[in-house]
Short mmCIF file of C-alpha atoms in Angstrom, two decimals:
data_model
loop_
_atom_site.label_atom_id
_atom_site.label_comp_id
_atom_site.label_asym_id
_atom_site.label_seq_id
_atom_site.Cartn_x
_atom_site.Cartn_y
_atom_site.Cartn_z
CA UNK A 30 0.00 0.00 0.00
CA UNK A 31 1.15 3.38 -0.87
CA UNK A 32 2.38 5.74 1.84
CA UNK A 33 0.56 8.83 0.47
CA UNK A 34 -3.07 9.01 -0.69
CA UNK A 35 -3.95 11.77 -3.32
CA UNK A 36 -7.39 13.02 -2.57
CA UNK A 37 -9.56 14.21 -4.81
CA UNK A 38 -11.58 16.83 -2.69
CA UNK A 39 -15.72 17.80 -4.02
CA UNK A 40 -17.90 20.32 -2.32
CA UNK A 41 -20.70 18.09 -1.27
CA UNK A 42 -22.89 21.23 -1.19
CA UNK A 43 -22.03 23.21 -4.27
CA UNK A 44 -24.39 26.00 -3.38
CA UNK A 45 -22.54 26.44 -0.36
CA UNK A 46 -19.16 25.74 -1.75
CA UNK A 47 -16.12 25.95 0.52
CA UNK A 48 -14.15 29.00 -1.84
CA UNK A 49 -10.68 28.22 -1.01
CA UNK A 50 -11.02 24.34 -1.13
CA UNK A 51 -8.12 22.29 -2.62
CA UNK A 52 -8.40 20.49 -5.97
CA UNK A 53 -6.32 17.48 -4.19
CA UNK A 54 -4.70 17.00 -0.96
CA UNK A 55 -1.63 14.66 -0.15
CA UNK A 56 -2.59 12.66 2.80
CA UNK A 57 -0.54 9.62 4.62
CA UNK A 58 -1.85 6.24 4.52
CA UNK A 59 -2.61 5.96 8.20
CA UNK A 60 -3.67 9.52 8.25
CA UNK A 61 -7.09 9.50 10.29
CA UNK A 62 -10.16 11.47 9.39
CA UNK A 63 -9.39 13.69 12.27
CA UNK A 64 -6.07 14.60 10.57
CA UNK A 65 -7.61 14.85 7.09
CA UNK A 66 -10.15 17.24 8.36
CA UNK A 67 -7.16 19.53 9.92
CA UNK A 68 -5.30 19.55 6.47
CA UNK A 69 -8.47 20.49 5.02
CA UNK A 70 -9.11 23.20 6.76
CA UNK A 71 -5.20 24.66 7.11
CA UNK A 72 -5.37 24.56 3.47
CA UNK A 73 -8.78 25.94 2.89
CA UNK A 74 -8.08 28.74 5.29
CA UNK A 75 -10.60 27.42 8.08
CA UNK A 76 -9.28 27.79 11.62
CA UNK A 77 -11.84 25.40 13.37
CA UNK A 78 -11.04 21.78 11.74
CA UNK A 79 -14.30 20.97 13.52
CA UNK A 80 -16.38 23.00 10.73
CA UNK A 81 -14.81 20.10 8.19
CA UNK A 82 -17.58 17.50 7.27
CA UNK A 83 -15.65 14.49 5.50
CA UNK A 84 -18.60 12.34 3.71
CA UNK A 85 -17.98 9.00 1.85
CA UNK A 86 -18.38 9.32 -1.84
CA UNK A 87 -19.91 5.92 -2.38
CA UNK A 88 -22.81 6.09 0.23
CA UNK A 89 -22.71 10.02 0.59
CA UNK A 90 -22.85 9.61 4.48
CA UNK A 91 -20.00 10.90 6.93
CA UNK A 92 -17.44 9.19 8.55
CA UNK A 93 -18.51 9.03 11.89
CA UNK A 94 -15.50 7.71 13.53
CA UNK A 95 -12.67 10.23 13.70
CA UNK A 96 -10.06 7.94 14.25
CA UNK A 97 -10.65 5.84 11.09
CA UNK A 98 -7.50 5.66 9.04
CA UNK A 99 -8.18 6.43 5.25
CA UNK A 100 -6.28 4.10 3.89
CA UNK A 101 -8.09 1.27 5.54
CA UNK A 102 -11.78 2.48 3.81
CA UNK A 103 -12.34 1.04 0.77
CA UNK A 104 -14.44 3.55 -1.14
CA UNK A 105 -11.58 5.56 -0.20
CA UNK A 106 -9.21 3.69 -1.77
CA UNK A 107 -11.18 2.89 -4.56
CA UNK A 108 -12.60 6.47 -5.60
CA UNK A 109 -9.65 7.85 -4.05
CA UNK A 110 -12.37 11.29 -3.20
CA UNK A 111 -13.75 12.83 -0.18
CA UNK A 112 -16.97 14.90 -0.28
CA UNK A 113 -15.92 17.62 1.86
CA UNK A 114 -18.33 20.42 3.79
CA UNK A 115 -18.31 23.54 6.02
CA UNK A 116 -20.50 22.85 8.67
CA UNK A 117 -20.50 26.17 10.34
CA UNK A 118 -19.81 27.46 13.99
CA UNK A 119 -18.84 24.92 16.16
CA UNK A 120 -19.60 24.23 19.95
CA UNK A 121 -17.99 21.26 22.37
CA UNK A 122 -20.31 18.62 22.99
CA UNK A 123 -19.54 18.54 26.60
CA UNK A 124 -20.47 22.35 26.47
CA UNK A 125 -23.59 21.58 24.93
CA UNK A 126 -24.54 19.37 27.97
CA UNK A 127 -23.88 21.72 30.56
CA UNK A 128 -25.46 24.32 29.37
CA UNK A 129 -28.38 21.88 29.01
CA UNK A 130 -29.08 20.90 32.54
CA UNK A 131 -27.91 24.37 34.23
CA UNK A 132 -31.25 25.78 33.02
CA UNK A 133 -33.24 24.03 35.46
CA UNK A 134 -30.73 24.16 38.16
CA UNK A 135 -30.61 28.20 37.79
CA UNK A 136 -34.63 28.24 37.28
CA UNK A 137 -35.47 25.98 40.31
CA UNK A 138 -32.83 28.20 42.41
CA UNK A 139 -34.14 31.47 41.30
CA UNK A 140 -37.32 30.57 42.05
CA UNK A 141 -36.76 29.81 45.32
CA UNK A 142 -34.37 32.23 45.74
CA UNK A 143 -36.58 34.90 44.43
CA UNK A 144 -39.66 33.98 45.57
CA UNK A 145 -40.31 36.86 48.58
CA UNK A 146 -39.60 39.15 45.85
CA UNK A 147 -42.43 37.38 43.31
CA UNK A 148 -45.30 36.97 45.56
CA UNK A 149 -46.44 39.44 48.28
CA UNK A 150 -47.76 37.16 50.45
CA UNK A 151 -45.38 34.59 50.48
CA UNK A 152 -44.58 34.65 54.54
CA UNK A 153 -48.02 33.69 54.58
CA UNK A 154 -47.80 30.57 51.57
CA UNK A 155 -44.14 29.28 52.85
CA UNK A 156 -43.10 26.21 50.83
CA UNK A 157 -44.95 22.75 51.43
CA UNK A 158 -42.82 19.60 52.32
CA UNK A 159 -43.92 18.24 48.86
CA UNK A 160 -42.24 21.70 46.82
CA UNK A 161 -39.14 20.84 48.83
CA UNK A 162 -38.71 17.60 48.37
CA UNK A 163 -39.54 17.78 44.39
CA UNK A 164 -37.15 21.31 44.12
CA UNK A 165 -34.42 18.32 46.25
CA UNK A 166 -35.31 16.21 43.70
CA UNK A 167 -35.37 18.75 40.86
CA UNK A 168 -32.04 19.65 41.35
CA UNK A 169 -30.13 16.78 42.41
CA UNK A 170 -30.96 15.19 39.35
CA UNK A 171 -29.32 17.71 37.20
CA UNK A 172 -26.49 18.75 39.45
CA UNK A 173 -25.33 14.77 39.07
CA UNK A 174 -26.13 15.28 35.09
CA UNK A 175 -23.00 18.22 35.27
CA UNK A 176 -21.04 16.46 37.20
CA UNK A 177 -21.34 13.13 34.81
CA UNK A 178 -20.79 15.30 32.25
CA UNK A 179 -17.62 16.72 34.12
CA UNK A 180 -15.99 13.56 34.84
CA UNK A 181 -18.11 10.35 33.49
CA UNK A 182 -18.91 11.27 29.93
CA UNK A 183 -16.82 10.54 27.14
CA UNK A 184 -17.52 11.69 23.42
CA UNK A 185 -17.13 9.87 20.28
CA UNK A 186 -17.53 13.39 18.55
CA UNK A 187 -15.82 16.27 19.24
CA UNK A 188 -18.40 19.19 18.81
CA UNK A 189 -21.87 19.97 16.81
CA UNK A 190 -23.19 22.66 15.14
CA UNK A 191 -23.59 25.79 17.40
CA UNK A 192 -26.73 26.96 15.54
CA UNK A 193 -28.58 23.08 17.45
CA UNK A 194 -27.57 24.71 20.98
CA UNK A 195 -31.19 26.51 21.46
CA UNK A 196 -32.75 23.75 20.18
CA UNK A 197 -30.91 21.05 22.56
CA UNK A 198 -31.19 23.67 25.27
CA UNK A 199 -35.04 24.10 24.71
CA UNK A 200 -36.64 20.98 26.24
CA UNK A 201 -34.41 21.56 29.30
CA UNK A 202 -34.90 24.77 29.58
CA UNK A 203 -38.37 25.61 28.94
CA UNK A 204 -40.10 22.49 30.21
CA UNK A 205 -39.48 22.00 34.04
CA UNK A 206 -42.17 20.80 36.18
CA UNK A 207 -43.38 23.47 39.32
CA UNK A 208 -42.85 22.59 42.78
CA UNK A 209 -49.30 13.08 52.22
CA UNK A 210 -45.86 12.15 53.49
CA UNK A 211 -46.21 8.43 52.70
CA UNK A 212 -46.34 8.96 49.02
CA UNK A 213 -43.76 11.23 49.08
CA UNK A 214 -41.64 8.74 50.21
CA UNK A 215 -42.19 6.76 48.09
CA UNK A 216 -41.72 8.70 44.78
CA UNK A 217 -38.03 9.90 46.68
CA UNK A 218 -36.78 6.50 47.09
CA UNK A 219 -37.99 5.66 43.45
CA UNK A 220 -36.32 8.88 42.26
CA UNK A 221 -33.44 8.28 44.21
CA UNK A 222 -33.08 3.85 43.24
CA UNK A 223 -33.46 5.09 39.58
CA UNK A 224 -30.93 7.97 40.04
CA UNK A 225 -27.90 5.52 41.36
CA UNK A 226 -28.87 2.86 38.81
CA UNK A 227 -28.97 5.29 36.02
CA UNK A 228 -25.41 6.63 36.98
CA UNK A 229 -23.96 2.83 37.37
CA UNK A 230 -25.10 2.09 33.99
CA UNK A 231 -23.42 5.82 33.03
CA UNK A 232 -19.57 4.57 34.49
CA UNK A 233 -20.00 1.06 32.97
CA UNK A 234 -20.48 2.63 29.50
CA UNK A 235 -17.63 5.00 30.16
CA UNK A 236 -15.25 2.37 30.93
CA UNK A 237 -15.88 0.71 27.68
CA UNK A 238 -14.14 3.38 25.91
CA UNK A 239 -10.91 5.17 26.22
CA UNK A 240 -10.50 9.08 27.29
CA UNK A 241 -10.79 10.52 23.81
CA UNK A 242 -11.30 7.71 22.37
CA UNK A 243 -13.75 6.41 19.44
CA UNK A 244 -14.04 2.16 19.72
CA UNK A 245 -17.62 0.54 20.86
CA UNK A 246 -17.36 -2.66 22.92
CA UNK A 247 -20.73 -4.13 23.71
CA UNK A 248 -22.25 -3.44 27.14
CA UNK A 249 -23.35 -5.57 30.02
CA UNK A 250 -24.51 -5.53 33.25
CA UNK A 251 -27.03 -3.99 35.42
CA UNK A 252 -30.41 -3.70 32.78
CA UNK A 253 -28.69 -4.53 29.86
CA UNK A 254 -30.13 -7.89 29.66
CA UNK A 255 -33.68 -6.73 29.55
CA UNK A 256 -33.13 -3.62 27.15
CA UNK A 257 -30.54 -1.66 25.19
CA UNK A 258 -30.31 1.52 27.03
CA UNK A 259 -30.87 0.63 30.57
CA UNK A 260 -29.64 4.46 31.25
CA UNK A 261 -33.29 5.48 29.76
CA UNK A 262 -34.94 3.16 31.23
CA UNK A 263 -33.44 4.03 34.61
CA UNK A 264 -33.91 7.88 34.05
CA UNK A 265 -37.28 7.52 33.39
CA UNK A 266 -38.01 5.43 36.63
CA UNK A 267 -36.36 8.47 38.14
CA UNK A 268 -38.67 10.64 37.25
CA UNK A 269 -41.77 8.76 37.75
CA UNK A 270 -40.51 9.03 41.30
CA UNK A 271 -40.36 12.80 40.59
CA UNK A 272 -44.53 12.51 38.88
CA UNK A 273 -45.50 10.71 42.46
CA UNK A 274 -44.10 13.34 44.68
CA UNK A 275 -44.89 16.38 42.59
CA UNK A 276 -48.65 14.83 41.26
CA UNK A 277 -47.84 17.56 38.64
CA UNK A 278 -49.24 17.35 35.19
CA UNK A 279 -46.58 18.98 33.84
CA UNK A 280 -43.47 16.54 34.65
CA UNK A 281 -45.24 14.22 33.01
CA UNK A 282 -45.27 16.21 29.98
CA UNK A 283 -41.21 16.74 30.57
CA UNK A 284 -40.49 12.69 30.92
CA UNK A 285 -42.92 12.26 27.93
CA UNK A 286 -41.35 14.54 25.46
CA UNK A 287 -38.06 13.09 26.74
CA UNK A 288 -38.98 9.51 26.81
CA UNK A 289 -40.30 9.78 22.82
CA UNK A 290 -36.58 11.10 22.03
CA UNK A 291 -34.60 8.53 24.39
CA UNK A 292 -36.77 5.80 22.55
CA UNK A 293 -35.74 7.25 19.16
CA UNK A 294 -31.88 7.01 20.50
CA UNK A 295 -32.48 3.54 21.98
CA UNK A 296 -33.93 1.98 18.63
CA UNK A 297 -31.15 4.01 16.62
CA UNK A 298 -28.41 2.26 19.19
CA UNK A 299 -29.93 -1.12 18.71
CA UNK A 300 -29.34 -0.81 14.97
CA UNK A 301 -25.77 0.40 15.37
CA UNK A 302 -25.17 -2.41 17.74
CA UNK A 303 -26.20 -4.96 15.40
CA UNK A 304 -24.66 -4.18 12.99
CA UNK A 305 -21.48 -3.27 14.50
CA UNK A 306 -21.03 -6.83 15.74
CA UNK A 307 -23.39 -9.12 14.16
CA UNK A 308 -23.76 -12.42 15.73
CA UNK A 309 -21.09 -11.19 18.87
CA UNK A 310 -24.34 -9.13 20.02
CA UNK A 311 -27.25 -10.59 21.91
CA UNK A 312 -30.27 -8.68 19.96
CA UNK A 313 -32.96 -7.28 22.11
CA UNK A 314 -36.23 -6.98 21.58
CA UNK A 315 -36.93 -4.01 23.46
CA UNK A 316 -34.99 -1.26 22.81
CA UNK A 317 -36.08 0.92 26.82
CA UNK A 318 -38.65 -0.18 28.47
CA UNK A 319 -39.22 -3.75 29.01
CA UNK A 320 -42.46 -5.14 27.23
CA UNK A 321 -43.33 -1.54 25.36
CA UNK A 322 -40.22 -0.41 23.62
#
């Protein structure tokens, strides 16, 4: 095999054509997509390599995996072409997740915070056991969501577009529920069983891959046997603990419009899985939440 790759290099959107884009780059063999995508944009005069989209010429798709060596693809090899695109403004994925779940943190504490200053009358309305125990429950949950996201998560892509961060940030932001002792109790220790098994399942599928890292191993463990993404289904047991304390229609609408995109993830995961590694995998049949989806 050679030890440089000439690249033929096509704007895959010519009506938003990148103007400075090589005809042809000279790329080493083992040269990763990662790399490719910084000598694309050094030589088109882009300073975020991030912005580069490298899409396979045969299926028209992008290469997902950064670390995938060119010279190992064989419509690569073959066409020897990339289909290359700016995808605009950048942001960090793990910046897109904390900016996600320190909405409700900040709305839940200004509304406490605030609240003599919102309602006249509020020495005489002080907060019930229940609004303290949800606004607990409120913001435990996504204080441990910033700190997985700290220290736990680990990204198989670097960043997204910037212009998706008010649209990632909506649901969060805009739709967070408002704040009989014995059925309190029980929706906290739901909300908090569903909390710890949520963030096992979280470090288990961090271990499987390597800081910075792009490989998939197949998971196991705690829920994995009944569904794909125990991590939903745990998450959403969570919050049901949340719906019993609060007995507010509106977290259910929160969990609901969650739950319908987690599924969407799950079944999307359950594809990748299978066909990632075939026979190696033991298929499920539901994808979340055992016996439904």
């Amino acid at each position: 095999m050679a030890s440089t790759l000439t690249l033929k290099l096509t704007n895959r959107s010519p009506k938003q054509p990148i103007k400075k884009l090589p005809a042809t780059i000279d790329v080493p063999a083992d040269a990763t997509i990662e790399d490719v995508k910084a000598i694309v944009a050094r030589q088109s005069g882009i300073s975020d390599h991030n912005r580069i989209g490298i899409f396979n010429p045969a299926t028209n798709k992008t290469f997902k995996d950064r670390r995938a060596q060119v010279g190992q693809d064989a419509d690569i090899v073959k066409s020897k072409e990339l289909l290359i695109k700016d995808l605009g403004p950048q942001i960090a994925w793990r910046t897109v997740f904390l900016l996600e779940y320190l909405g409700p943190i900040l709305f839940h504490v200004g509304a406490v915070v605030f609240r003599p200053y919102l309602y006249k009358d509020v020495a005489s309305h002080p907060l019930s056991d229940t609004q303290r125990l949800v606004f607990a429950m409120f913001v435990a949950h996504f204080v441990k969501r910033e700190l997985e996201t700290l220290f736990v998560h680990k990204f198989s892509a670097s960043t997204m577009p910037a212009r998706n961060i008010f649209k990632n940030c909506f649901f969060y932001w805009a739709f967070s529920g408002a704040l009989d002792p014995v059925v309190d109790l029980v929706g906290a220790v739901i909300f908090v069983l569903g909390e710890l098994a949520n963030a096992s399942v979280h470090l288990h599928l961090s271990s499987l891959r390597s800081r910075g890292g792009t490989e998939r191993r197949i998971p196991s463990g705690l829920g994995f046997s009944l569904v794909t993404c125990p991590n939903y289904l745990f998450e959403i047991l969570s919050w049901v603990g949340v719906i019993i304390a609060s007995r507010d229609w509106s977290v259910l609408v929160f969990i609901a419009i969650g739950a319908a995109q987690m599924a969407a993830w799950a079944k999307g995961k359950e594809k990748a899985y299978r066909k990632e590694f075939g026979d190696k995998y033991k298929k499920k049949r539901y994808v979340m939440l055992p016996g439904l989806i």
